[in-house]
């Protein structure tokens, strides 16, 4: 068992919860960063509520855009590993709030790197949540050798973070790396992302709570994996002899429309009866095709995905159906 401390930003998000579970299982102390909100915290922390009784799990309040809070928290906890998962992670939203997205996704990681440097945390290892969105409109399959060509404010900001992470590795001899993760989903996925929007709507339609699901571009292709598999790769990347960037993907790609078909057939529903296109959900520029080649991670880290497309769709649909049925039973 480890007696290391990990500092995890984005603790209220999908990946923060799975990564915390993995690290606590390995014996780490986990310090999770949560930003202040005037509203109810109970719902925001729902994916980590089962960890709250664990003495090795601590929540701190702060914001990666506030460099003072990063400097002070890292000085206090002196973590062995920092995982920067915090982001404005919705690509469509980044076209509506480009400046806020850039502050969080580009300046935020820089604040953390600077906090590590200023505090002389020479043994602290840093993981940056990079993304397949960096490839933009470059044809797949995409590997570590494929050039980046971002097409959204989200991806432009993430590209800065990716480059500045490599710059700190080279300039200050820091163990700092970026995981270029392709789309990964789970029952804990935010409800505005397309997979979760589809599984929740299908469950609602099945139960008679909803009639129509409105979507945007059904032709875009994504390489979808399971978040639980992907957080393992983050840990592996920080526990090697040398810091390197890796692609994490399934090597399979599917149209958004195929995910709809798969989930609606699980629900016994006809797509044409319930799904409508609403141009409101189109983006000014959408990444057409993501298909990752993660052979380097398989070879060097021994990482391999366990959950495939059909299993993922079923896991998410069944979880949403169960949540909605429980809610209905409680209201009866
Ligand atoms: P997520 O569910 O959207 O979680 C994002 C987290 O960031 C939330 O906890 C959010 O907290 C926090 N956050 C936002 N702004 C912050 C700030 N200024 N200071 C501190 N915390 C802040 O995202 P995810 O799916 O877990 O993804 C984790 C990371 O991987 C993100 O960086 C994302 O861009 C990247 N990524 C994700 C995927 C994917 O398919 N999931 C693929 C590639 C890369 P609030 O609750 O306060 O909003
Ligand atoms: O689920 P999405 O919003 O995910 P997107 O844009 O691929 O981004 C996710 O994966 C990235 C990794 O590649 C991460 F970096 C990022 O943080 C995030 O986790 O959209 C997937 C596709 C897009 O082509 C979108 O245009 O689905 C299409 N889509 C069609 N209708 C929709 C909708 N997307 C959303 N969110 N909502 C719709 O109604």
mmCIF file of C-alpha atoms and ligand atoms in Angstrom:
data_model
loop_
_atom_site.group_PDB
_atom_site.id
_atom_site.type_symbol
_atom_site.label_atom_id
_atom_site.label_comp_id
_atom_site.label_asym_id
_atom_site.label_seq_id
_atom_site.Cartn_x
_atom_site.Cartn_y
_atom_site.Cartn_z
ATOM 1 C CA UNK A 1 0.000 0.000 0.000
ATOM 2 C CA UNK A 2 1.129 3.526 -0.805
ATOM 3 C CA UNK A 3 1.456 6.326 1.741
ATOM 4 C CA UNK A 4 1.511 9.000 -0.919
ATOM 5 C CA UNK A 5 -0.644 12.110 -1.116
ATOM 6 C CA UNK A 6 -2.455 13.005 -4.338
ATOM 7 C CA UNK A 7 -3.997 16.402 -5.030
ATOM 8 C CA UNK A 8 -6.922 16.040 -7.454
ATOM 9 C CA UNK A 9 -8.620 19.038 -9.056
ATOM 10 C CA UNK A 10 -12.086 18.571 -10.581
ATOM 11 C CA UNK A 11 -13.257 16.389 -7.695
ATOM 12 C CA UNK A 12 -16.949 17.059 -8.392
ATOM 13 C CA UNK A 13 -16.549 15.849 -11.990
ATOM 14 C CA UNK A 14 -16.815 12.418 -13.568
ATOM 15 C CA UNK A 15 -13.104 11.550 -13.663
ATOM 16 C CA UNK A 16 -12.341 13.057 -10.243
ATOM 17 C CA UNK A 17 -14.670 10.555 -8.589
ATOM 18 C CA UNK A 18 -13.290 7.455 -10.353
ATOM 19 C CA UNK A 19 -9.694 8.559 -9.850
ATOM 20 C CA UNK A 20 -10.286 9.193 -6.120
ATOM 21 C CA UNK A 21 -11.703 5.679 -5.696
ATOM 22 C CA UNK A 22 -8.682 4.185 -7.482
ATOM 23 C CA UNK A 23 -6.134 6.168 -5.433
ATOM 24 C CA UNK A 24 -7.837 5.481 -2.084
ATOM 25 C CA UNK A 25 -7.834 1.763 -2.949
ATOM 26 C CA UNK A 26 -4.085 2.025 -3.491
ATOM 27 C CA UNK A 27 -3.644 3.575 -0.030
ATOM 28 C CA UNK A 28 -3.183 7.203 -1.077
ATOM 29 C CA UNK A 29 -4.392 10.188 0.884
ATOM 30 C CA UNK A 30 -6.530 12.141 -1.598
ATOM 31 C CA UNK A 31 -6.965 15.905 -1.329
ATOM 32 C CA UNK A 32 -9.789 16.937 -3.669
ATOM 33 C CA UNK A 33 -10.198 20.515 -4.856
ATOM 34 C CA UNK A 34 -13.732 21.902 -5.035
ATOM 35 C CA UNK A 35 -14.516 25.450 -6.079
ATOM 36 C CA UNK A 36 -16.782 27.594 -3.972
ATOM 37 C CA UNK A 37 -20.454 27.658 -4.879
ATOM 38 C CA UNK A 38 -23.210 29.640 -3.200
ATOM 39 C CA UNK A 39 -25.581 26.736 -3.893
ATOM 40 C CA UNK A 40 -26.081 23.336 -2.338
ATOM 41 C CA UNK A 41 -22.873 21.217 -2.297
ATOM 42 C CA UNK A 42 -24.682 17.941 -1.638
ATOM 43 C CA UNK A 43 -25.638 17.390 -5.261
ATOM 44 C CA UNK A 44 -22.279 18.532 -6.664
ATOM 45 C CA UNK A 45 -20.433 16.082 -4.429
ATOM 46 C CA UNK A 46 -22.841 13.177 -5.041
ATOM 47 C CA UNK A 47 -20.295 11.025 -6.890
ATOM 48 C CA UNK A 48 -17.822 11.221 -3.999
ATOM 49 C CA UNK A 49 -20.313 11.231 -1.103
ATOM 50 C CA UNK A 50 -19.521 7.539 -0.409
ATOM 51 C CA UNK A 51 -15.867 8.534 0.161
ATOM 52 C CA UNK A 52 -16.564 11.230 2.764
ATOM 53 C CA UNK A 53 -16.243 8.860 5.738
ATOM 54 C CA UNK A 54 -12.763 7.816 4.619
ATOM 55 C CA UNK A 55 -10.128 9.575 6.780
ATOM 56 C CA UNK A 56 -7.788 9.598 3.784
ATOM 57 C CA UNK A 57 -10.209 11.707 1.741
ATOM 58 C CA UNK A 58 -10.107 15.470 2.258
ATOM 59 C CA UNK A 59 -11.967 18.208 0.383
ATOM 60 C CA UNK A 60 -10.399 21.651 0.068
ATOM 61 C CA UNK A 61 -12.031 24.757 -1.313
ATOM 62 C CA UNK A 62 -10.156 26.685 -3.997
ATOM 63 C CA UNK A 63 -10.028 27.589 -7.663
ATOM 64 C CA UNK A 64 -7.365 26.790 -10.242
ATOM 65 C CA UNK A 65 -7.833 30.310 -11.675
ATOM 66 C CA UNK A 66 -6.721 31.785 -8.356
ATOM 67 C CA UNK A 67 -2.943 31.387 -8.219
ATOM 68 C CA UNK A 68 -2.778 32.310 -4.510
ATOM 69 C CA UNK A 69 -5.121 29.464 -3.620
ATOM 70 C CA UNK A 70 -3.019 27.011 -5.646
ATOM 71 C CA UNK A 71 0.252 28.187 -4.089
ATOM 72 C CA UNK A 72 -1.160 27.983 -0.543
ATOM 73 C CA UNK A 73 -2.860 24.587 -0.917
ATOM 74 C CA UNK A 74 0.169 22.941 -2.510
ATOM 75 C CA UNK A 75 2.449 24.430 0.176
ATOM 76 C CA UNK A 76 0.165 23.002 2.858
ATOM 77 C CA UNK A 77 -0.303 19.478 1.439
ATOM 78 C CA UNK A 78 3.024 19.034 -0.441
ATOM 79 C CA UNK A 79 1.472 16.268 -2.606
ATOM 80 C CA UNK A 80 3.490 13.539 -4.298
ATOM 81 C CA UNK A 81 1.154 13.660 -7.296
ATOM 82 C CA UNK A 82 -1.085 16.378 -8.731
ATOM 83 C CA UNK A 83 -3.832 15.432 -11.193
ATOM 84 C CA UNK A 84 -5.293 18.473 -12.924
ATOM 85 C CA UNK A 85 -8.730 17.332 -14.067
ATOM 86 C CA UNK A 86 -10.475 20.673 -13.520
ATOM 87 C CA UNK A 87 -11.784 22.299 -16.682
ATOM 88 C CA UNK A 88 -14.680 23.941 -18.426
ATOM 89 C CA UNK A 89 -14.979 20.656 -20.277
ATOM 90 C CA UNK A 90 -17.958 21.228 -22.602
ATOM 91 C CA UNK A 91 -16.771 21.960 -26.149
ATOM 92 C CA UNK A 92 -20.068 23.538 -27.300
ATOM 93 C CA UNK A 93 -20.133 25.812 -24.243
ATOM 94 C CA UNK A 94 -16.599 27.002 -25.040
ATOM 95 C CA UNK A 95 -17.976 28.823 -28.121
ATOM 96 C CA UNK A 96 -20.378 30.728 -25.845
ATOM 97 C CA UNK A 97 -17.849 31.434 -23.044
ATOM 98 C CA UNK A 98 -14.447 31.419 -24.773
ATOM 99 C CA UNK A 99 -12.705 33.721 -22.325
ATOM 100 C CA UNK A 100 -13.861 31.928 -19.194
ATOM 101 C CA UNK A 101 -12.952 28.608 -20.858
ATOM 102 C CA UNK A 102 -9.470 29.895 -21.685
ATOM 103 C CA UNK A 103 -8.890 31.174 -18.159
ATOM 104 C CA UNK A 104 -9.830 27.824 -16.643
ATOM 105 C CA UNK A 105 -8.338 25.469 -19.237
ATOM 106 C CA UNK A 106 -5.117 27.338 -20.085
ATOM 107 C CA UNK A 107 -4.246 29.720 -17.239
ATOM 108 C CA UNK A 108 -5.528 27.257 -14.587
ATOM 109 C CA UNK A 109 -2.928 24.541 -15.382
ATOM 110 C CA UNK A 110 -0.203 27.205 -15.583
ATOM 111 C CA UNK A 111 -1.153 28.409 -12.079
ATOM 112 C CA UNK A 112 -0.696 24.851 -10.785
ATOM 113 C CA UNK A 113 2.656 24.356 -12.520
ATOM 114 C CA UNK A 114 3.826 27.682 -11.092
ATOM 115 C CA UNK A 115 2.584 26.707 -7.605
ATOM 116 C CA UNK A 116 4.687 23.508 -7.827
ATOM 117 C CA UNK A 117 7.739 25.491 -8.987
ATOM 118 C CA UNK A 118 7.396 28.385 -6.526
ATOM 119 C CA UNK A 119 7.007 25.978 -3.587
ATOM 120 C CA UNK A 120 10.127 24.043 -4.712
ATOM 121 C CA UNK A 121 8.125 20.800 -4.804
ATOM 122 C CA UNK A 122 10.896 19.070 -6.732
ATOM 123 C CA UNK A 123 9.483 15.576 -6.235
ATOM 124 C CA UNK A 124 5.868 16.399 -7.060
ATOM 125 C CA UNK A 125 4.600 14.786 -10.257
ATOM 126 C CA UNK A 126 2.018 16.579 -12.422
ATOM 127 C CA UNK A 127 -0.682 15.115 -14.704
ATOM 128 C CA UNK A 128 -2.553 17.341 -17.170
ATOM 129 C CA UNK A 129 -5.891 16.225 -18.647
ATOM 130 C CA UNK A 130 -5.251 16.709 -22.369
ATOM 131 C CA UNK A 131 -7.766 15.694 -24.963
ATOM 132 C CA UNK A 132 -8.376 14.169 -28.391
ATOM 133 C CA UNK A 133 -10.094 17.479 -29.269
ATOM 134 C CA UNK A 134 -6.524 18.756 -29.903
ATOM 135 C CA UNK A 135 -6.576 16.828 -33.210
ATOM 136 C CA UNK A 136 -9.549 18.834 -34.479
ATOM 137 C CA UNK A 137 -10.038 18.220 -38.174
ATOM 138 C CA UNK A 138 -7.003 15.944 -38.726
ATOM 139 C CA UNK A 139 -8.039 12.537 -40.105
ATOM 140 C CA UNK A 140 -7.765 9.506 -37.810
ATOM 141 C CA UNK A 141 -6.442 7.199 -36.572
ATOM 142 C CA UNK A 142 -4.699 9.727 -34.313
ATOM 143 C CA UNK A 143 -1.509 8.767 -32.452
ATOM 144 C CA UNK A 144 1.187 10.606 -30.458
ATOM 145 C CA UNK A 145 2.774 11.493 -33.838
ATOM 146 C CA UNK A 146 -0.351 13.115 -35.334
ATOM 147 C CA UNK A 147 -0.202 16.936 -35.539
ATOM 148 C CA UNK A 148 -2.676 19.011 -33.537
ATOM 149 C CA UNK A 149 -5.241 21.212 -35.284
ATOM 150 C CA UNK A 150 -7.720 22.528 -32.691
ATOM 151 C CA UNK A 151 -11.084 23.859 -33.921
ATOM 152 C CA UNK A 152 -12.764 25.169 -30.747
ATOM 153 C CA UNK A 153 -11.887 27.634 -27.978
ATOM 154 C CA UNK A 154 -11.891 24.594 -25.648
ATOM 155 C CA UNK A 155 -9.244 22.793 -27.708
ATOM 156 C CA UNK A 156 -7.138 25.932 -28.239
ATOM 157 C CA UNK A 157 -6.943 26.463 -24.471
ATOM 158 C CA UNK A 158 -6.186 22.770 -23.880
ATOM 159 C CA UNK A 159 -3.403 22.978 -26.473
ATOM 160 C CA UNK A 160 -1.789 25.795 -24.501
ATOM 161 C CA UNK A 161 -1.992 23.656 -21.340
ATOM 162 C CA UNK A 162 -0.537 20.660 -23.203
ATOM 163 C CA UNK A 163 2.384 22.721 -24.500
ATOM 164 C CA UNK A 164 3.097 24.516 -21.227
ATOM 165 C CA UNK A 165 3.155 21.157 -19.400
ATOM 166 C CA UNK A 166 5.832 19.900 -21.814
ATOM 167 C CA UNK A 167 7.661 23.215 -21.438
ATOM 168 C CA UNK A 168 7.860 22.876 -17.630
ATOM 169 C CA UNK A 169 9.045 19.275 -18.037
ATOM 170 C CA UNK A 170 11.885 20.408 -20.318
ATOM 171 C CA UNK A 171 12.739 23.696 -18.589
ATOM 172 C CA UNK A 172 12.599 22.706 -14.915
ATOM 173 C CA UNK A 173 13.169 18.966 -15.170
ATOM 174 C CA UNK A 174 9.718 18.420 -13.682
ATOM 175 C CA UNK A 175 7.928 15.068 -13.906
ATOM 176 C CA UNK A 176 5.013 16.568 -15.833
ATOM 177 C CA UNK A 177 2.958 14.814 -18.493
ATOM 178 C CA UNK A 178 -0.300 14.978 -20.395
ATOM 179 C CA UNK A 179 -2.711 12.144 -21.092
ATOM 180 C CA UNK A 180 -4.355 12.672 -24.486
ATOM 181 C CA UNK A 181 -7.598 10.972 -23.587
ATOM 182 C CA UNK A 182 -10.341 10.275 -26.117
ATOM 183 C CA UNK A 183 -14.000 10.560 -25.047
ATOM 184 C CA UNK A 184 -14.768 8.550 -21.942
ATOM 185 C CA UNK A 185 -18.177 8.160 -20.425
ATOM 186 C CA UNK A 186 -19.975 6.501 -17.517
ATOM 187 C CA UNK A 187 -23.186 6.721 -15.523
ATOM 188 C CA UNK A 188 -21.496 9.693 -13.786
ATOM 189 C CA UNK A 189 -21.059 11.625 -17.060
ATOM 190 C CA UNK A 190 -22.447 15.173 -16.985
ATOM 191 C CA UNK A 191 -25.965 15.314 -18.417
ATOM 192 C CA UNK A 192 -25.082 17.850 -21.145
ATOM 193 C CA UNK A 193 -22.682 15.472 -22.900
ATOM 194 C CA UNK A 194 -24.265 13.569 -25.746
ATOM 195 C CA UNK A 195 -24.025 9.971 -24.451
ATOM 196 C CA UNK A 196 -25.586 10.773 -21.080
ATOM 197 C CA UNK A 197 -28.194 13.043 -22.697
ATOM 198 C CA UNK A 198 -29.197 10.071 -24.864
ATOM 199 C CA UNK A 199 -29.253 7.412 -22.110
ATOM 200 C CA UNK A 200 -31.194 9.646 -19.720
ATOM 201 C CA UNK A 201 -33.716 10.632 -22.402
ATOM 202 C CA UNK A 202 -34.208 7.006 -23.497
ATOM 203 C CA UNK A 203 -34.895 6.001 -19.879
ATOM 204 C CA UNK A 204 -37.303 8.931 -19.449
ATOM 205 C CA UNK A 205 -39.136 8.065 -22.681
ATOM 206 C CA UNK A 206 -39.324 4.417 -21.628
ATOM 207 C CA UNK A 207 -40.960 5.459 -18.351
ATOM 208 C CA UNK A 208 -43.386 7.825 -20.070
ATOM 209 C CA UNK A 209 -41.820 11.015 -18.629
ATOM 210 C CA UNK A 210 -40.687 12.417 -21.983
ATOM 211 C CA UNK A 211 -41.703 12.108 -25.639
ATOM 212 C CA UNK A 212 -38.962 13.768 -27.726
ATOM 213 C CA UNK A 213 -35.147 13.957 -27.617
ATOM 214 C CA UNK A 214 -33.551 16.864 -29.491
ATOM 215 C CA UNK A 215 -29.981 16.467 -30.727
ATOM 216 C CA UNK A 216 -27.505 18.193 -33.053
ATOM 217 C CA UNK A 217 -24.896 16.553 -35.314
ATOM 218 C CA UNK A 218 -25.551 12.793 -35.476
ATOM 219 C CA UNK A 219 -22.818 12.215 -38.075
ATOM 220 C CA UNK A 220 -19.825 13.084 -35.855
ATOM 221 C CA UNK A 221 -17.729 10.029 -34.988
ATOM 222 C CA UNK A 222 -16.252 9.496 -31.537
ATOM 223 C CA UNK A 223 -13.975 6.917 -29.923
ATOM 224 C CA UNK A 224 -15.887 6.263 -26.701
ATOM 225 C CA UNK A 225 -14.447 4.371 -23.709
ATOM 226 C CA UNK A 226 -15.337 3.909 -20.045
ATOM 227 C CA UNK A 227 -14.039 6.529 -17.559
ATOM 228 C CA UNK A 228 -13.223 3.844 -14.968
ATOM 229 C CA UNK A 229 -10.697 2.314 -17.393
ATOM 230 C CA UNK A 230 -9.207 5.693 -18.310
ATOM 231 C CA UNK A 231 -8.352 6.940 -14.789
ATOM 232 C CA UNK A 232 -6.131 3.885 -14.388
ATOM 233 C CA UNK A 233 -4.069 5.181 -17.322
ATOM 234 C CA UNK A 234 -3.661 8.555 -15.542
ATOM 235 C CA UNK A 235 -2.146 6.837 -12.513
ATOM 236 C CA UNK A 236 0.099 4.654 -14.680
ATOM 237 C CA UNK A 237 1.425 7.744 -16.487
ATOM 238 C CA UNK A 238 2.518 9.328 -13.198
ATOM 239 C CA UNK A 239 4.193 6.147 -11.987
ATOM 240 C CA UNK A 240 6.829 5.500 -14.662
ATOM 241 C CA UNK A 241 10.567 6.188 -14.704
ATOM 242 C CA UNK A 242 10.176 8.971 -17.224
ATOM 243 C CA UNK A 243 7.349 11.438 -17.846
ATOM 244 C CA UNK A 244 5.821 11.008 -21.315
ATOM 245 C CA UNK A 245 2.538 11.896 -23.024
ATOM 246 C CA UNK A 246 0.249 9.062 -24.100
ATOM 247 C CA UNK A 247 -2.903 8.557 -26.198
ATOM 248 C CA UNK A 248 -5.670 6.691 -24.356
ATOM 249 C CA UNK A 249 -8.456 5.370 -26.600
ATOM 250 C CA UNK A 250 -10.353 2.234 -27.606
ATOM 251 C CA UNK A 251 -9.352 2.179 -31.286
ATOM 252 C CA UNK A 252 -13.022 1.983 -32.334
ATOM 253 C CA UNK A 253 -15.143 4.816 -33.647
ATOM 254 C CA UNK A 254 -18.939 5.216 -33.897
ATOM 255 C CA UNK A 255 -21.295 7.908 -35.148
ATOM 256 C CA UNK A 256 -23.412 9.708 -32.546
ATOM 257 C CA UNK A 257 -26.399 8.238 -34.446
ATOM 258 C CA UNK A 258 -25.108 4.711 -33.756
ATOM 259 C CA UNK A 259 -25.039 5.427 -30.024
ATOM 260 C CA UNK A 260 -28.663 6.599 -30.300
ATOM 261 C CA UNK A 261 -29.627 3.402 -32.183
ATOM 262 C CA UNK A 262 -27.858 1.191 -29.664
ATOM 263 C CA UNK A 263 -29.489 2.785 -26.614
ATOM 264 C CA UNK A 264 -32.963 3.054 -28.132
ATOM 265 C CA UNK A 265 -32.871 -0.595 -29.134
ATOM 266 C CA UNK A 266 -31.941 -1.516 -25.536
ATOM 267 C CA UNK A 267 -35.007 0.477 -24.452
ATOM 268 C CA UNK A 268 -37.216 -1.171 -27.106
ATOM 269 C CA UNK A 269 -37.901 2.248 -28.681
ATOM 270 C CA UNK A 270 -37.934 3.427 -32.317
ATOM 271 C CA UNK A 271 -35.534 6.323 -33.003
ATOM 272 C CA UNK A 272 -37.795 7.856 -35.683
ATOM 273 C CA UNK A 273 -40.669 8.164 -33.195
ATOM 274 C CA UNK A 274 -38.680 10.155 -30.629
ATOM 275 C CA UNK A 275 -35.505 11.804 -31.972
ATOM 276 C CA UNK A 276 -35.536 15.229 -33.669
ATOM 277 C CA UNK A 277 -32.689 17.404 -34.940
ATOM 278 C CA UNK A 278 -32.480 20.894 -33.456
ATOM 279 C CA UNK A 279 -29.813 23.113 -35.089
ATOM 280 C CA UNK A 280 -29.439 24.838 -31.701
ATOM 281 C CA UNK A 281 -27.159 21.911 -30.776
ATOM 282 C CA UNK A 282 -24.865 22.331 -33.803
ATOM 283 C CA UNK A 283 -21.457 23.869 -33.143
ATOM 284 C CA UNK A 284 -19.820 26.564 -35.287
ATOM 285 C CA UNK A 285 -17.190 23.905 -36.055
ATOM 286 C CA UNK A 286 -17.454 20.276 -34.939
ATOM 287 C CA UNK A 287 -14.637 17.729 -34.862
ATOM 288 C CA UNK A 288 -15.776 15.195 -37.500
ATOM 289 C CA UNK A 289 -13.865 12.034 -36.564
ATOM 290 C CA UNK A 290 -11.942 10.805 -33.532
ATOM 291 C CA UNK A 291 -10.267 7.414 -33.601
ATOM 292 C CA UNK A 292 -7.342 6.861 -31.269
ATOM 293 C CA UNK A 293 -4.282 4.663 -31.583
ATOM 294 C CA UNK A 294 -3.188 3.840 -28.029
ATOM 295 C CA UNK A 295 -0.626 1.138 -28.872
ATOM 296 C CA UNK A 296 2.161 3.110 -27.165
ATOM 297 C CA UNK A 297 0.230 3.093 -23.863
ATOM 298 C CA UNK A 298 -0.524 -0.608 -24.277
ATOM 299 C CA UNK A 299 3.141 -1.369 -24.927
ATOM 300 C CA UNK A 300 4.802 0.906 -22.363
ATOM 301 C CA UNK A 301 2.188 1.199 -19.600
ATOM 302 C CA UNK A 302 0.493 -2.176 -19.996
ATOM 303 C CA UNK A 303 -2.837 -0.327 -20.216
ATOM 304 C CA UNK A 304 -5.840 -1.843 -21.998
ATOM 305 C CA UNK A 305 -9.500 -0.847 -22.049
ATOM 306 C CA UNK A 306 -11.930 -3.358 -20.562
ATOM 307 C CA UNK A 307 -15.341 -1.943 -21.492
ATOM 308 C CA UNK A 308 -16.474 -1.831 -25.139
ATOM 309 C CA UNK A 309 -19.085 0.322 -26.926
ATOM 310 C CA UNK A 310 -22.091 -1.967 -26.372
ATOM 311 C CA UNK A 311 -21.243 -2.630 -22.724
ATOM 312 C CA UNK A 312 -20.802 1.102 -22.114
ATOM 313 C CA UNK A 313 -24.161 1.973 -23.705
ATOM 314 C CA UNK A 314 -25.905 -0.713 -21.650
ATOM 315 C CA UNK A 315 -24.189 0.307 -18.396
ATOM 316 C CA UNK A 316 -25.245 3.944 -18.866
ATOM 317 C CA UNK A 317 -28.818 3.220 -19.971
ATOM 318 C CA UNK A 318 -29.453 0.749 -17.148
ATOM 319 C CA UNK A 319 -28.018 3.143 -14.551
ATOM 320 C CA UNK A 320 -30.280 5.971 -15.753
ATOM 321 C CA UNK A 321 -33.315 3.701 -15.774
ATOM 322 C CA UNK A 322 -32.551 2.629 -12.207
ATOM 323 C CA UNK A 323 -32.115 6.236 -10.992
ATOM 324 C CA UNK A 324 -35.422 7.300 -12.563
ATOM 325 C CA UNK A 325 -37.306 4.261 -11.261
ATOM 326 C CA UNK A 326 -35.986 4.909 -7.742
ATOM 327 C CA UNK A 327 -37.047 8.561 -7.975
ATOM 328 C CA UNK A 328 -40.510 7.517 -9.140
ATOM 329 C CA UNK A 329 -40.855 4.998 -6.300
ATOM 330 C CA UNK A 330 -39.807 7.611 -3.737
ATOM 331 C CA UNK A 331 -42.447 10.034 -5.024
ATOM 332 C CA UNK A 332 -45.234 7.444 -4.919
HETATM 333 P P1 LIG B 1 -16.247 17.251 -15.769
HETATM 334 O O1 LIG B 1 -17.134 16.166 -15.281
HETATM 335 O O2 LIG B 1 -16.828 18.373 -16.563
HETATM 336 O O3 LIG B 1 -15.502 17.864 -14.492
HETATM 337 C C1 LIG B 1 -14.810 19.085 -14.551
HETATM 338 C C2 LIG B 1 -14.452 19.500 -13.133
HETATM 339 O O4 LIG B 1 -13.699 20.714 -13.163
HETATM 340 C C3 LIG B 1 -15.654 19.758 -12.224
HETATM 341 O O5 LIG B 1 -15.370 19.159 -10.984
HETATM 342 C C4 LIG B 1 -15.653 21.283 -12.080
HETATM 343 O O6 LIG B 1 -16.183 21.719 -10.860
HETATM 344 C C5 LIG B 1 -14.144 21.540 -12.096
HETATM 345 N N1 LIG B 1 -13.783 22.925 -12.344
HETATM 346 C C6 LIG B 1 -14.194 23.722 -13.363
HETATM 347 N N2 LIG B 1 -13.631 24.937 -13.259
HETATM 348 C C7 LIG B 1 -12.861 24.929 -12.149
HETATM 349 C C8 LIG B 1 -12.026 25.877 -11.517
HETATM 350 N N3 LIG B 1 -11.886 27.116 -12.011
HETATM 351 N N4 LIG B 1 -11.374 25.529 -10.387
HETATM 352 C C9 LIG B 1 -11.521 24.300 -9.863
HETATM 353 N N5 LIG B 1 -12.310 23.347 -10.411
HETATM 354 C C10 LIG B 1 -12.960 23.650 -11.542
HETATM 355 O O7 LIG B 1 -15.038 16.664 -16.634
HETATM 356 P P2 LIG B 1 -14.522 15.152 -16.757
HETATM 357 O O8 LIG B 1 -15.281 14.470 -17.817
HETATM 358 O O9 LIG B 1 -14.388 14.566 -15.411
HETATM 359 O O10 LIG B 1 -13.067 15.409 -17.388
HETATM 360 C C11 LIG B 1 -11.936 15.625 -16.560
HETATM 361 C C12 LIG B 1 -10.872 16.362 -17.345
HETATM 362 O O11 LIG B 1 -10.491 15.605 -18.490
HETATM 363 C C13 LIG B 1 -11.298 17.718 -17.892
HETATM 364 O O12 LIG B 1 -10.169 18.549 -17.828
HETATM 365 C C14 LIG B 1 -11.662 17.456 -19.335
HETATM 366 O O13 LIG B 1 -11.494 18.614 -20.115
HETATM 367 C C15 LIG B 1 -10.660 16.373 -19.674
HETATM 368 N N6 LIG B 1 -11.083 15.414 -20.679
HETATM 369 C C16 LIG B 1 -12.258 14.752 -20.554
HETATM 370 C C17 LIG B 1 -12.615 13.789 -21.485
HETATM 371 C C18 LIG B 1 -13.904 13.033 -21.362
HETATM 372 O O14 LIG B 1 -14.312 12.440 -22.374
HETATM 373 N N7 LIG B 1 -14.532 12.986 -20.196
HETATM 374 C C19 LIG B 1 -11.737 13.499 -22.549
HETATM 375 C C20 LIG B 1 -10.529 14.185 -22.630
HETATM 376 C C21 LIG B 1 -10.193 15.121 -21.690
HETATM 377 P P3 LIG B 1 -17.658 22.366 -10.667
HETATM 378 O O15 LIG B 1 -18.485 21.272 -10.082
HETATM 379 O O16 LIG B 1 -17.397 23.474 -9.721
HETATM 380 O O17 LIG B 1 -18.142 22.813 -12.019
HETATM 381 O O1 LIG B 2 -20.598 14.567 -25.821
HETATM 382 P P1 LIG B 2 -20.014 15.742 -26.474
HETATM 383 O O2 LIG B 2 -20.437 17.074 -26.000
HETATM 384 O O3 LIG B 2 -18.438 15.550 -26.373
HETATM 385 P P2 LIG B 2 -17.215 16.181 -27.181
HETATM 386 O O4 LIG B 2 -17.560 17.470 -27.812
HETATM 387 O O5 LIG B 2 -16.684 15.121 -28.076
HETATM 388 O O6 LIG B 2 -16.187 16.494 -25.996
HETATM 389 C C1 LIG B 2 -15.927 15.554 -24.963
HETATM 390 O O7 LIG B 2 -14.827 14.745 -25.332
HETATM 391 C C2 LIG B 2 -13.588 15.461 -25.496
HETATM 392 C C3 LIG B 2 -12.540 14.430 -25.906
HETATM 393 O O8 LIG B 2 -12.597 14.218 -27.286
HETATM 394 C C4 LIG B 2 -13.244 16.127 -24.179
HETATM 395 F F1 LIG B 2 -12.059 16.774 -24.295
HETATM 396 C C5 LIG B 2 -14.338 17.092 -23.782
HETATM 397 O O9 LIG B 2 -14.038 17.657 -22.500
HETATM 398 C C6 LIG B 2 -15.668 16.344 -23.676
HETATM 399 O O10 LIG B 2 -15.580 15.441 -22.601
HETATM 400 O O11 LIG B 2 -20.292 15.704 -28.058
HETATM 401 C C7 LIG B 2 -19.958 14.568 -28.833
HETATM 402 C C8 LIG B 2 -20.512 14.755 -30.242
HETATM 403 C C9 LIG B 2 -20.164 16.094 -30.868
HETATM 404 O O12 LIG B 2 -19.824 15.881 -32.208
HETATM 405 C C10 LIG B 2 -21.443 16.893 -30.798
HETATM 406 O O13 LIG B 2 -21.602 17.867 -31.827
HETATM 407 O O14 LIG B 2 -21.930 14.730 -30.164
HETATM 408 C C11 LIG B 2 -22.442 15.771 -30.963
HETATM 409 N N1 LIG B 2 -23.801 16.096 -30.493
HETATM 410 C C12 LIG B 2 -24.942 15.934 -31.222
HETATM 411 N N2 LIG B 2 -25.994 16.355 -30.511
HETATM 412 C C13 LIG B 2 -24.122 16.615 -29.306
HETATM 413 C C14 LIG B 2 -25.505 16.791 -29.310
HETATM 414 N N3 LIG B 2 -23.359 16.956 -28.224
HETATM 415 C C15 LIG B 2 -23.997 17.438 -27.141
HETATM 416 N N4 LIG B 2 -23.270 17.730 -26.041
HETATM 417 N N5 LIG B 2 -25.352 17.632 -27.110
HETATM 418 C C16 LIG B 2 -26.162 17.319 -28.181
HETATM 419 O O15 LIG B 2 -27.378 17.515 -28.137
#
